[in-house]
Tab-separated table of C-alpha atoms and ligand atoms in Angstrom:
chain	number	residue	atom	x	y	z
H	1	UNK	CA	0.000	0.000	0.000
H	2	UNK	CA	1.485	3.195	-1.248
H	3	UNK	CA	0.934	6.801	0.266
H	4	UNK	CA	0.171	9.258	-2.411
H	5	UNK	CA	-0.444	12.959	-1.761
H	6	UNK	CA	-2.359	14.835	-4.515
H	7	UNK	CA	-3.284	18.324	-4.624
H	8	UNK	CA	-6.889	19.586	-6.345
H	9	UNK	CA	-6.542	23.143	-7.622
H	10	UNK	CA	-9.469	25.426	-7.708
H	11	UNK	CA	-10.673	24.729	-11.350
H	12	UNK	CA	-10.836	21.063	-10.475
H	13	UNK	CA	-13.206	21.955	-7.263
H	14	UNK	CA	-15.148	24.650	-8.951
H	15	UNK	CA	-18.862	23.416	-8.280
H	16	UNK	CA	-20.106	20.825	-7.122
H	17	UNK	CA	-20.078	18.327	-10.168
H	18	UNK	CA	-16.191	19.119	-10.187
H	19	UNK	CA	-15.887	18.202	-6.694
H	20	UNK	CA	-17.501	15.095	-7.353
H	21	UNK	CA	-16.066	14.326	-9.450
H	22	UNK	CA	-12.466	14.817	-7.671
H	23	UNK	CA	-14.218	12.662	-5.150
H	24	UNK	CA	-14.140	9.819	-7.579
H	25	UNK	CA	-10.788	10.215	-8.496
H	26	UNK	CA	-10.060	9.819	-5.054
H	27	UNK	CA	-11.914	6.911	-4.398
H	28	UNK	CA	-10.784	5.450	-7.525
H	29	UNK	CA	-7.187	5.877	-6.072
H	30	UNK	CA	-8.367	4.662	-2.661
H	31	UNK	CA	-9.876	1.466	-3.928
H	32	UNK	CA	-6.648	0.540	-5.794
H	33	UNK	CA	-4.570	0.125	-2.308
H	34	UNK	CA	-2.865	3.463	-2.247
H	35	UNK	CA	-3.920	5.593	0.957
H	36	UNK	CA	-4.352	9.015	-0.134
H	37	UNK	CA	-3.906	12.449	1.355
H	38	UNK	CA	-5.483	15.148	-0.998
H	39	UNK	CA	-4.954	19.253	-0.563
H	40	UNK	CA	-7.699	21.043	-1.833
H	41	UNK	CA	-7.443	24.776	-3.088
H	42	UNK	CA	-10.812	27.256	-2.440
H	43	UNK	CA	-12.968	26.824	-5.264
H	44	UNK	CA	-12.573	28.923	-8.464
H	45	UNK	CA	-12.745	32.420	-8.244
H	46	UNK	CA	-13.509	32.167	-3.875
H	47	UNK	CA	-10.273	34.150	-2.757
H	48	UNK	CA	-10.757	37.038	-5.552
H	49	UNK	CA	-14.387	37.330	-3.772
H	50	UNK	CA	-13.262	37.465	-0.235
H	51	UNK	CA	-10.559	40.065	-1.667
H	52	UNK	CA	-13.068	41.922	-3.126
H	53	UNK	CA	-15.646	41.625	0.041
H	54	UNK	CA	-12.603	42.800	2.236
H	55	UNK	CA	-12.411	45.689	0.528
H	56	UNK	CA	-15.832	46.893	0.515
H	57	UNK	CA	-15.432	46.549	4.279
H	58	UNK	CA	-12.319	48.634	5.210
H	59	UNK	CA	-9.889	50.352	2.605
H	60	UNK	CA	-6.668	48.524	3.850
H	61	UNK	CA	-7.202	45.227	5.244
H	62	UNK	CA	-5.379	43.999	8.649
H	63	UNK	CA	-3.000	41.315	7.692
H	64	UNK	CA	-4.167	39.239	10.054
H	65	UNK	CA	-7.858	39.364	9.247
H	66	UNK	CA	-7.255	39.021	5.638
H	67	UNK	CA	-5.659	35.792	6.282
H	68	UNK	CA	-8.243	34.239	8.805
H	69	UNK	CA	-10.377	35.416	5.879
H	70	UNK	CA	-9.042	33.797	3.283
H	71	UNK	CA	-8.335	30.560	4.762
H	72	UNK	CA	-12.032	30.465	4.875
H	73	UNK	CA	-12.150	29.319	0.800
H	74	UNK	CA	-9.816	26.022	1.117
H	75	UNK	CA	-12.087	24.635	4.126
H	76	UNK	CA	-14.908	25.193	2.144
H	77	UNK	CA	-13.431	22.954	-0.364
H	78	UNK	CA	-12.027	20.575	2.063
H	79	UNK	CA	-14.883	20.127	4.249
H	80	UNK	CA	-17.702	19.545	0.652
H	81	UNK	CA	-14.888	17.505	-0.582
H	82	UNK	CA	-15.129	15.377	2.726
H	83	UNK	CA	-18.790	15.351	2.274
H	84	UNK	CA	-18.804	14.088	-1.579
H	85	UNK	CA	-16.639	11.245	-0.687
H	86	UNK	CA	-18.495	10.019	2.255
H	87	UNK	CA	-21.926	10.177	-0.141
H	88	UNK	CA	-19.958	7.597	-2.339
H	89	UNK	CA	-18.612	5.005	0.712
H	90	UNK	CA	-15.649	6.303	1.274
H	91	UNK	CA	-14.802	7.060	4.753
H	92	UNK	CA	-12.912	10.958	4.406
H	93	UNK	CA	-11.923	13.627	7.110
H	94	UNK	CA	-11.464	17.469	6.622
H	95	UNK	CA	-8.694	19.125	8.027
H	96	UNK	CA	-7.864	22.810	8.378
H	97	UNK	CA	-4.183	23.515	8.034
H	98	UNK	CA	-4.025	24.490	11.716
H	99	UNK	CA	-5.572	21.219	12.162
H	100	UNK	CA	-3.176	19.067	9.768
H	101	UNK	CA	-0.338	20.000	11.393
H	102	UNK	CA	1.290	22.740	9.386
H	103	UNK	CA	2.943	25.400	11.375
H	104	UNK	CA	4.491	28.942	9.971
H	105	UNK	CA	5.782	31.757	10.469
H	106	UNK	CA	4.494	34.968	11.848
H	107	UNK	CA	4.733	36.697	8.063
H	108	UNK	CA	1.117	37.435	7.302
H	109	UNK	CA	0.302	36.668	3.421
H	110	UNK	CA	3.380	35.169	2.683
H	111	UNK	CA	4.260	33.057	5.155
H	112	UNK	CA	6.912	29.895	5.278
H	113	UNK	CA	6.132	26.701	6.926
H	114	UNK	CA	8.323	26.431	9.449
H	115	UNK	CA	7.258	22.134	10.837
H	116	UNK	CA	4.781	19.800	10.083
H	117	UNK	CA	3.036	18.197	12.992
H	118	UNK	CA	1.681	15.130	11.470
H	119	UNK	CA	0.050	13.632	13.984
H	120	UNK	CA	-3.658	13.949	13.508
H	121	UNK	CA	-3.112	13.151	9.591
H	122	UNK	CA	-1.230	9.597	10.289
H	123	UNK	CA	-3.956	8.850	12.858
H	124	UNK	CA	-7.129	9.515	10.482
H	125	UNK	CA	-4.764	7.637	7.715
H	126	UNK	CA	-4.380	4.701	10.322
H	127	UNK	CA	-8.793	4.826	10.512
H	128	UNK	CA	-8.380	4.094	6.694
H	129	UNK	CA	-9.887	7.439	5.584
H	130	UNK	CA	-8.871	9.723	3.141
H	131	UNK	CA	-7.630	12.532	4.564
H	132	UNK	CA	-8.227	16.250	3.338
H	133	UNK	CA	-6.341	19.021	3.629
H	134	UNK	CA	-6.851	22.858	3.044
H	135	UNK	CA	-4.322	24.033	1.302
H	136	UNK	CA	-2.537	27.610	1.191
H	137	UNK	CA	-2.402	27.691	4.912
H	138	UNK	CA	-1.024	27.525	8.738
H	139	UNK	CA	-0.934	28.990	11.941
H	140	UNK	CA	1.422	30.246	14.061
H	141	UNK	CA	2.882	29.139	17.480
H	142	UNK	CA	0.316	32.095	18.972
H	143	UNK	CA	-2.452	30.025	16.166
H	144	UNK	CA	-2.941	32.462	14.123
H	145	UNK	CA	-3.994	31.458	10.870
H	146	UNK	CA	-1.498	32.416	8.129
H	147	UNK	CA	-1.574	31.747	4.284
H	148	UNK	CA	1.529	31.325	1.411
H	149	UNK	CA	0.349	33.931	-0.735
H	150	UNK	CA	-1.239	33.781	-4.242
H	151	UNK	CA	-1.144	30.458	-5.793
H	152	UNK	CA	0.500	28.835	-2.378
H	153	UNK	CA	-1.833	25.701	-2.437
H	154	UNK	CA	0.467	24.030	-4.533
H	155	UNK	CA	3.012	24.358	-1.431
H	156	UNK	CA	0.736	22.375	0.834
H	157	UNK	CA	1.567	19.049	-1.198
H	158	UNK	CA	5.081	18.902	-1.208
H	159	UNK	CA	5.205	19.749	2.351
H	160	UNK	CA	3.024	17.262	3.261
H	161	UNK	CA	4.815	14.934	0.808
H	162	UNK	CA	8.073	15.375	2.427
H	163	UNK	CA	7.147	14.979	6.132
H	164	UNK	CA	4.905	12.001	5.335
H	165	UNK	CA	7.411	10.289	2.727
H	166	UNK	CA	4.464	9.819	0.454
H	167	UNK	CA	5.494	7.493	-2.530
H	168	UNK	CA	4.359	10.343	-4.926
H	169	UNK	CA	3.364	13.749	-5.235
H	170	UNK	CA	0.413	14.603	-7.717
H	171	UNK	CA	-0.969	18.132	-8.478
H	172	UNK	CA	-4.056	17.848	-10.571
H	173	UNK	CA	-4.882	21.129	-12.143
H	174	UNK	CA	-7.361	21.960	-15.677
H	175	UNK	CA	-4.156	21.597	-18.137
H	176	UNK	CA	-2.671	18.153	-18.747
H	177	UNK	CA	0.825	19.151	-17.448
H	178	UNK	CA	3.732	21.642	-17.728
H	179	UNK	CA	4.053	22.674	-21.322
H	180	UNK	CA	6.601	24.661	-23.597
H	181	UNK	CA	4.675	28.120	-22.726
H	182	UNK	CA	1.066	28.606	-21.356
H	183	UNK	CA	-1.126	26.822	-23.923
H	184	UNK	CA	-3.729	29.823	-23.311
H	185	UNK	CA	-1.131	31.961	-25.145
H	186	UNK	CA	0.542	29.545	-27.248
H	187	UNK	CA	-1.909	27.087	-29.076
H	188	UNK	CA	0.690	24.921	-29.900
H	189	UNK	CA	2.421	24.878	-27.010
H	190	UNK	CA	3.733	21.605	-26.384
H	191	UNK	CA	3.352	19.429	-23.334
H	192	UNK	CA	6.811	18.286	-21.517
H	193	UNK	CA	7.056	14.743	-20.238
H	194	UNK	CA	9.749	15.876	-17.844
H	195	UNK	CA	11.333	18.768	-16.857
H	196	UNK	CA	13.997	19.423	-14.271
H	197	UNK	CA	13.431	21.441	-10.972
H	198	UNK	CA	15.709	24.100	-11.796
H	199	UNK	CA	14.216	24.848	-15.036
H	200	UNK	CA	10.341	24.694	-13.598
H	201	UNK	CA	11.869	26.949	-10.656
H	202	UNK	CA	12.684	29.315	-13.328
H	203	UNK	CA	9.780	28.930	-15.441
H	204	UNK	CA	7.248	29.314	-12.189
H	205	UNK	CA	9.480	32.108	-10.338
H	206	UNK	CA	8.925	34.385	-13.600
H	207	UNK	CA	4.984	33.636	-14.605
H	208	UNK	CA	4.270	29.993	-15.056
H	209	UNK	CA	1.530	30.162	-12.984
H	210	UNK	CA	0.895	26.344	-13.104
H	211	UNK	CA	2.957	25.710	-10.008
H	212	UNK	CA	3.640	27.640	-6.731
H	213	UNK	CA	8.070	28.574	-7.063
H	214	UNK	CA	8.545	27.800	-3.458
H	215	UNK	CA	6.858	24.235	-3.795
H	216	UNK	CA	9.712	23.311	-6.737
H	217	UNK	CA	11.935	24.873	-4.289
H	218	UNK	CA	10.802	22.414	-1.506
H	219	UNK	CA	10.775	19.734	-3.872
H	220	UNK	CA	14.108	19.933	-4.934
H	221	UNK	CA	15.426	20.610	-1.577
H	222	UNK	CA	13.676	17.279	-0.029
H	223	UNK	CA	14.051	15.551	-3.613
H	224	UNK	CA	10.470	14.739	-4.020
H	225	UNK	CA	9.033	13.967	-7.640
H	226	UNK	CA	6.109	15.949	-8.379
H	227	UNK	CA	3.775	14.857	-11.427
H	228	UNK	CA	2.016	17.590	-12.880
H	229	UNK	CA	-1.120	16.088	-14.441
H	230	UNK	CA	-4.837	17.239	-15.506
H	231	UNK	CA	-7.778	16.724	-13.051
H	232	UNK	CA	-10.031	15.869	-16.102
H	233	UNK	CA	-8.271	13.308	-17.817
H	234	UNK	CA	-5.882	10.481	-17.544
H	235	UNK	CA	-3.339	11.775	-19.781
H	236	UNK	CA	-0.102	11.399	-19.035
H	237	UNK	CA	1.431	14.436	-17.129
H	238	UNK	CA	4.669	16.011	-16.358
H	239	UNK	CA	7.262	14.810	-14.391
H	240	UNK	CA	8.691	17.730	-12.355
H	241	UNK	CA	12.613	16.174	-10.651
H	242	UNK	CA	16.328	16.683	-10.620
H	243	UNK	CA	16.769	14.389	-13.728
H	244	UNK	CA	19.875	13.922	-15.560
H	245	UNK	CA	22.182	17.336	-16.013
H	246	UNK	CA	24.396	16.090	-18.718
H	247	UNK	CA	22.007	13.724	-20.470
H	248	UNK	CA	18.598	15.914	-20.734
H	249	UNK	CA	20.383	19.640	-20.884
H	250	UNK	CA	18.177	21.398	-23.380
H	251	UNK	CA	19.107	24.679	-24.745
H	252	UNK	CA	15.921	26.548	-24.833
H	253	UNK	CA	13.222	24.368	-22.956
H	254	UNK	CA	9.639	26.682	-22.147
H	255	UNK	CA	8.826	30.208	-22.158
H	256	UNK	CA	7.514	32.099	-19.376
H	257	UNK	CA	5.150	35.277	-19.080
H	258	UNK	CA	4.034	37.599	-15.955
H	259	UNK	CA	2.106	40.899	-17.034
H	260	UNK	CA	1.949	41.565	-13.673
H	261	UNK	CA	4.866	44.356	-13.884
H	262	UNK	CA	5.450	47.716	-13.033
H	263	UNK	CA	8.640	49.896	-12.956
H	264	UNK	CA	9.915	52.753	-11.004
H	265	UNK	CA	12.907	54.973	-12.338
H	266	UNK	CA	14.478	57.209	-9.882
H	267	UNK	CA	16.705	59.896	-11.906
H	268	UNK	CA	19.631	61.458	-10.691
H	269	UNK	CA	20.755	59.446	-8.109
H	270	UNK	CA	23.807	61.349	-6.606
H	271	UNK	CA	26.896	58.941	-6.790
H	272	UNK	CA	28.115	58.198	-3.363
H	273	UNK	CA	27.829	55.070	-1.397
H	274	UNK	CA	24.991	54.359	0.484
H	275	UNK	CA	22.465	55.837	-1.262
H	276	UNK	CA	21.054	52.567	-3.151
H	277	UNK	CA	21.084	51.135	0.637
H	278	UNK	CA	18.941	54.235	1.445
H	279	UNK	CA	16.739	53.977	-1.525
H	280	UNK	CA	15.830	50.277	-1.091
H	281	UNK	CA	16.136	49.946	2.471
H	282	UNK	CA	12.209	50.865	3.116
H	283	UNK	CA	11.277	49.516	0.211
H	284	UNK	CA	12.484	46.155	2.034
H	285	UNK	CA	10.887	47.212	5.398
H	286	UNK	CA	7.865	47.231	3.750
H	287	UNK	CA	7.873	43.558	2.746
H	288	UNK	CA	7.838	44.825	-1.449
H	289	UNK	CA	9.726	42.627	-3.658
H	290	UNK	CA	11.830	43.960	-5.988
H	291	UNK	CA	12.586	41.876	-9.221
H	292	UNK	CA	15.176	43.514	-11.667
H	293	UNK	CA	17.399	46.609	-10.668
H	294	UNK	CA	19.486	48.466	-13.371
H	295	UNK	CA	21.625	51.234	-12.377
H	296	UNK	CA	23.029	53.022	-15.319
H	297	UNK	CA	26.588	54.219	-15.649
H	298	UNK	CA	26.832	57.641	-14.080
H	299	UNK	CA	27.403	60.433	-15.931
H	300	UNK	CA	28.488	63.746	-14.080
H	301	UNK	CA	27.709	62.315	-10.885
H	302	UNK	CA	24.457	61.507	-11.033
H	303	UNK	CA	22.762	57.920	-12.165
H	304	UNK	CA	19.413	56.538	-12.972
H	305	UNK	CA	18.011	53.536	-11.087
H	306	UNK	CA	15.539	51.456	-12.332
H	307	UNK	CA	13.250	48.416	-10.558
H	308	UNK	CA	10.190	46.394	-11.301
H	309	UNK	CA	7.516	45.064	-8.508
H	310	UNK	CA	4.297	43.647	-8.835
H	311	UNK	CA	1.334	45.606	-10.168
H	312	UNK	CA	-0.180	45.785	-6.490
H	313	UNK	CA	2.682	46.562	-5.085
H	314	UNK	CA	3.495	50.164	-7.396
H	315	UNK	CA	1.380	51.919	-4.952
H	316	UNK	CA	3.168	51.146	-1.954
H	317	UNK	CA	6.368	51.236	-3.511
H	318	UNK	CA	5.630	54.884	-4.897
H	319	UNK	CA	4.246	56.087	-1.161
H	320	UNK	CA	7.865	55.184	-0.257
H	321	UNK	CA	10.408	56.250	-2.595
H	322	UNK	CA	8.774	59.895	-3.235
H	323	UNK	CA	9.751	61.246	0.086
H	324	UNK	CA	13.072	59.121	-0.404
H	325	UNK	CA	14.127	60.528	-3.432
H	326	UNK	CA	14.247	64.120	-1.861
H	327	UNK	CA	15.989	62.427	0.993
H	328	UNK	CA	18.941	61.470	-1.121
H	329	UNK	CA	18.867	64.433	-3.211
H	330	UNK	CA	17.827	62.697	-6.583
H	331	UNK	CA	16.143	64.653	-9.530
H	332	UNK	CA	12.991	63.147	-9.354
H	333	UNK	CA	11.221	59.550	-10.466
H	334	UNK	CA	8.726	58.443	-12.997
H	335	UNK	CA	6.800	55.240	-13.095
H	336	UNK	CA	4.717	52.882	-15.856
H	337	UNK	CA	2.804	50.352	-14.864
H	338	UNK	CA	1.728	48.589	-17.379
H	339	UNK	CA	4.530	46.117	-18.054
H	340	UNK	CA	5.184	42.690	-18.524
H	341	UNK	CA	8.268	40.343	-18.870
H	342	UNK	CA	8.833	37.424	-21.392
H	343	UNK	CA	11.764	34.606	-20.185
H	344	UNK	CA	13.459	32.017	-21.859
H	345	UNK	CA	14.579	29.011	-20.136
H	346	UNK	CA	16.723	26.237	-20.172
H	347	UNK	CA	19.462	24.190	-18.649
H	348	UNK	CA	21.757	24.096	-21.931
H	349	UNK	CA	21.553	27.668	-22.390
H	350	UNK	CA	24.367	27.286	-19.899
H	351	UNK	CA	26.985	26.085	-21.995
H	352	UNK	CA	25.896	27.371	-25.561
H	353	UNK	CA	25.980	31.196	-26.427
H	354	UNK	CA	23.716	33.122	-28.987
H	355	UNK	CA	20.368	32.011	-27.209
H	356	UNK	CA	19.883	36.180	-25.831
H	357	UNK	CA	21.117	37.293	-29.110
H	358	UNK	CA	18.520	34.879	-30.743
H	359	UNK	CA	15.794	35.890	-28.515
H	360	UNK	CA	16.265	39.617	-29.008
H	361	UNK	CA	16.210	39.143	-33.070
H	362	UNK	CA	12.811	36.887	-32.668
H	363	UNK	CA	11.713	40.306	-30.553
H	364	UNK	CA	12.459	42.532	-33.018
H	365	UNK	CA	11.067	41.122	-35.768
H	366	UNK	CA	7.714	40.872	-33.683
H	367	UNK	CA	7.540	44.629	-33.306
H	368	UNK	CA	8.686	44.458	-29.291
H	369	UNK	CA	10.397	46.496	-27.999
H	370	UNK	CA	12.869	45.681	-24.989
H	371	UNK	CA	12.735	48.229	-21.894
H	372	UNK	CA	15.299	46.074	-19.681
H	373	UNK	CA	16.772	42.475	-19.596
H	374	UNK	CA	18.153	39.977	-17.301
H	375	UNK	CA	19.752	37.012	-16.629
H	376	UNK	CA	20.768	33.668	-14.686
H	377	UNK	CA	22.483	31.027	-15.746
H	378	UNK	CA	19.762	29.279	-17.165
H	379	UNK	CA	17.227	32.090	-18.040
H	380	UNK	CA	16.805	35.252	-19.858
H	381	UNK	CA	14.261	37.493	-19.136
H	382	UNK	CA	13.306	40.882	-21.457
H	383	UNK	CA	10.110	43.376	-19.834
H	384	UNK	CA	8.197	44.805	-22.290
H	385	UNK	CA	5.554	46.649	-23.005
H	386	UNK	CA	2.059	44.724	-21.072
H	387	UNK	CA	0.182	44.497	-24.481
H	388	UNK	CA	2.514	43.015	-26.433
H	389	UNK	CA	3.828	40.336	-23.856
H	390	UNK	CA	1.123	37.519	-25.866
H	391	UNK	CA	2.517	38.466	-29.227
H	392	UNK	CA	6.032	38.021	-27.849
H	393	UNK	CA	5.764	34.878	-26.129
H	394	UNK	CA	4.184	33.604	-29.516
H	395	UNK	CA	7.643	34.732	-31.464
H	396	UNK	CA	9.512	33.278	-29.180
H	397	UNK	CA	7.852	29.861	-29.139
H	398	UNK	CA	8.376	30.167	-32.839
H	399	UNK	CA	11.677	31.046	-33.001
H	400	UNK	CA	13.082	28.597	-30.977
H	401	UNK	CA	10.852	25.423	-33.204
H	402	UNK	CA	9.468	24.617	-29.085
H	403	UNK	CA	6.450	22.738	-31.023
H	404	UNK	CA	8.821	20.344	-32.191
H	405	UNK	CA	9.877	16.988	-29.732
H	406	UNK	CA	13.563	16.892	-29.270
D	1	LIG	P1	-4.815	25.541	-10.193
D	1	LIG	O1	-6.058	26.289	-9.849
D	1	LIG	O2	-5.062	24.104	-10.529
D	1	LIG	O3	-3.730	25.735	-9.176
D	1	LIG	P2	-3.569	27.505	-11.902
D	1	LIG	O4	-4.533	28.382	-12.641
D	1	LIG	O5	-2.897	28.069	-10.715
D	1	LIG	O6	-4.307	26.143	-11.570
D	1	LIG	O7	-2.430	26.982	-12.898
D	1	LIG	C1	-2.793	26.351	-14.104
D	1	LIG	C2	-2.671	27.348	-15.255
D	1	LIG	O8	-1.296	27.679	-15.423
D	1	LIG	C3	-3.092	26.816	-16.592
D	1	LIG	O9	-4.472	26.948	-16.791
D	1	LIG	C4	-2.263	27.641	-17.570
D	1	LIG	O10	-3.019	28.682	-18.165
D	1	LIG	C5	-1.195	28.287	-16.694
D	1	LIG	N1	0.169	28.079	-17.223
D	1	LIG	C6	1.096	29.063	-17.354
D	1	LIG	N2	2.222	28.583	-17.873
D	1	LIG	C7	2.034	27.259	-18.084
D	1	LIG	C8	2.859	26.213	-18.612
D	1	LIG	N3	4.106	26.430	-19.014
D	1	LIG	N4	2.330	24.963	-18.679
D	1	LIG	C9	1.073	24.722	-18.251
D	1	LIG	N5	0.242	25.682	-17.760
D	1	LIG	C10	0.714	26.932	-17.666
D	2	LIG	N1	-6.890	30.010	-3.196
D	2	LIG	C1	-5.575	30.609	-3.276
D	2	LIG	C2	-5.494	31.530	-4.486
D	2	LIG	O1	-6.466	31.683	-5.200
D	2	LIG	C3	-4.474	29.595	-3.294
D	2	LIG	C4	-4.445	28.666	-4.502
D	2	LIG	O2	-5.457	28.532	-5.192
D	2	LIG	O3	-3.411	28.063	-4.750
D	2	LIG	O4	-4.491	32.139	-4.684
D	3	LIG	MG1	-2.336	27.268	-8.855
């Protein structure tokens, strides 16, 4: 008997046909000799609402309300899920986070999971029920209820995976797996049968929405396999693991897209040390994420500095670095924030050369133009104008022949 963890994301538990129908799968799973642990996201569309409701409430909600809030959607899920198996004979238990175990930091909206407490989950397993968990959250040693941010359920899984050494790791979403770029952009995207974790780290970290970063993170870290498959179907999914570096290094793998980008330029940054500490330093108080800085070379004395955030975060981010920039003496700053970014990704880009020089050409021809670039090892990223980030991933895909199997 094999312990499988699978994850359900909100598509898959929209109404409640879908959630019976994830309650079959389960059963199905159950009634083959594997015990089963399944996460649940909130159903479709729930956490926008509660957003939404939040903010017809107060105009800035408290951290820690929002999160006791929001937790609110994946026990919904959990607890009908529960409910749908027991209608079909299958014995099933809902569990809050708090009540599966998972303990976190005190970070409000973002927060880490610090232990898992297993207990209660390998006692209801030992009953022979399924056991259901609410994803995208935790609770403190004081118990309060924290959650992982946008998109976190997908971090409940691995966790869980890890501290229960579950034979495998499933996340069933509404595509059939991780493909070359999102095949809502790309129509003939093409679907991966395996991809490495440092590749779907870089894919996810910059847009690929179809898994959480910090669950590949926690995957590779604890070396758990994570298949990537669709909640709909039985076709064959994606096989997210460390693989083989040598063997399976592909020069340009996927494409990734975010249009969720805004940038800030500050101009006429006085050159003398300590000022780029003194312009970021509240920006990092305030718990806003930068993604690319650019300083430019100075010229008589003064440079600009450039950095993206999120969309939701420009507001913040301008509240802080407009009494900052007088601070420091800069000209002044100027903001747009209606961005996006486009990345290429790969582990053989590595060891070739010409793949940025290749990716800027495919750009060009498309029309786009580049506002700032950056790089790892293994990725190049180029933000762009937000409107033209669909048209660009679409060059891309095209320029580097990603329809076509290896
Ligand atoms: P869930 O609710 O199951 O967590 P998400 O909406 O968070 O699902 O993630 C699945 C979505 O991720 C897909 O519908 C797809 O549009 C998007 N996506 C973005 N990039 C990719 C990619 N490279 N491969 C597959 N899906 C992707
Ligand atoms: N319900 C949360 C969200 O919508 C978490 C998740 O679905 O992964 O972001
Ligand atoms: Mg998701």
């Amino acid at each position: 008997m094999a312990l499988i963890v699978q994850k359900y994301g909100g598509t898959s538990v929209a109404n409640a046909e879908k959630i019976r129908n994830v309650a079959r799968r389960i059963a199905d799973a159950q009634s083959r000799g594997d015990q089963v642990v399944a996460v649940v996201s909130a159903m479709g569309g729930t956490t926008d609402a509660l957003i939404e409701l939040a903010g017809q409430v107060c105009d800035q909600p408290d951290d820690r309300e929002l999160d006791l809030l929001l937790s609110t959607g994946e026990i919904v899920s959990s607890a009908l899920l529960a409910m749908a198996l027991r209608q079909i004979g299958h014995e099933a238990v809902s569990l809050s986070g708090s009540q599966a175990g998972i303990r976190t930091e005190r970070s409000h909206g973002r927060a880490r999971i610090t232990a898992v407490q297993p207990g209660r989950i390998q006692k209801e397993l030992a009953k022979s029920r399924v056991v259901i968990v609410a994803g995208f959250q935790g609770v403190t040693e004081e118990m309060d209820v924290t959650t992982f941010g946008r998109g976190g359920s997908d971090i409940t899984p691995v966790a869980l995976a890890v501290q229960l050494r579950a034979a495998r790791c499933e996340i069933f979403t509404d595509v059939e797996g991780v493909y070359t770029a999102d095949p809502r952009v790309v129509s003939n995207a093409r679907k991966l049968k395996h991809i490495r974790y440092e590749e779907m780290l870089e894919l996810a970290s910059h847009g690929a929405k179809v898994m959480h970063p910090r669950a590949i993170e926690l995957g590779a870290e604890f070396k758990v396999p994570i298949l990537v498959a669709s909640s709909f179907s039985d076709a064959p999914g994606t096989l997210i693991d460390g693989g083989e570096p040598e063997k399976e290094a592909r020069q340009v793998m996927g494409i990734a897209h975010d249009i969720d980008v805004a940038k800030v330029t500050v101009r006429g940054v006085p050159d003398h040390p300590g000022l780029a500490a003194k312009l970021f330093a509240p920006l990092s108080e305030a718990g806003i994420r930068l993604d690319t800085v650019v300083q430019n070379a100075s010229v008589e004395g003064k440079a600009d500095i450039t950095f993206t955030v999120s969309y939701q975060d420009l507001k913040r981010a301008s509240d802080i670095v407009g009494p900052t920039v007088l601070e420091i003496g800069a000209h002044g700053w100027v903001s747009d924030p209606n961005l996006g970014k486009v990345s290429i990704v790969g582990s053989g880009m590595q060891s070739g050369a010409g793949y940025a020089a290749d990716m800027f050409k495919a750009l060009h021809e498309a029309e786009v133009n580049i506002e700032l670039i950056t790089t790892s090892g293994i990725r190049t990223t180029c933000i762009v104008d937000e409107a033209k980030v669909p048209e660009a991933v679409r060059a891309l895909h095209d320029a580097f022949s990603l329809e076509v199997e290896e």
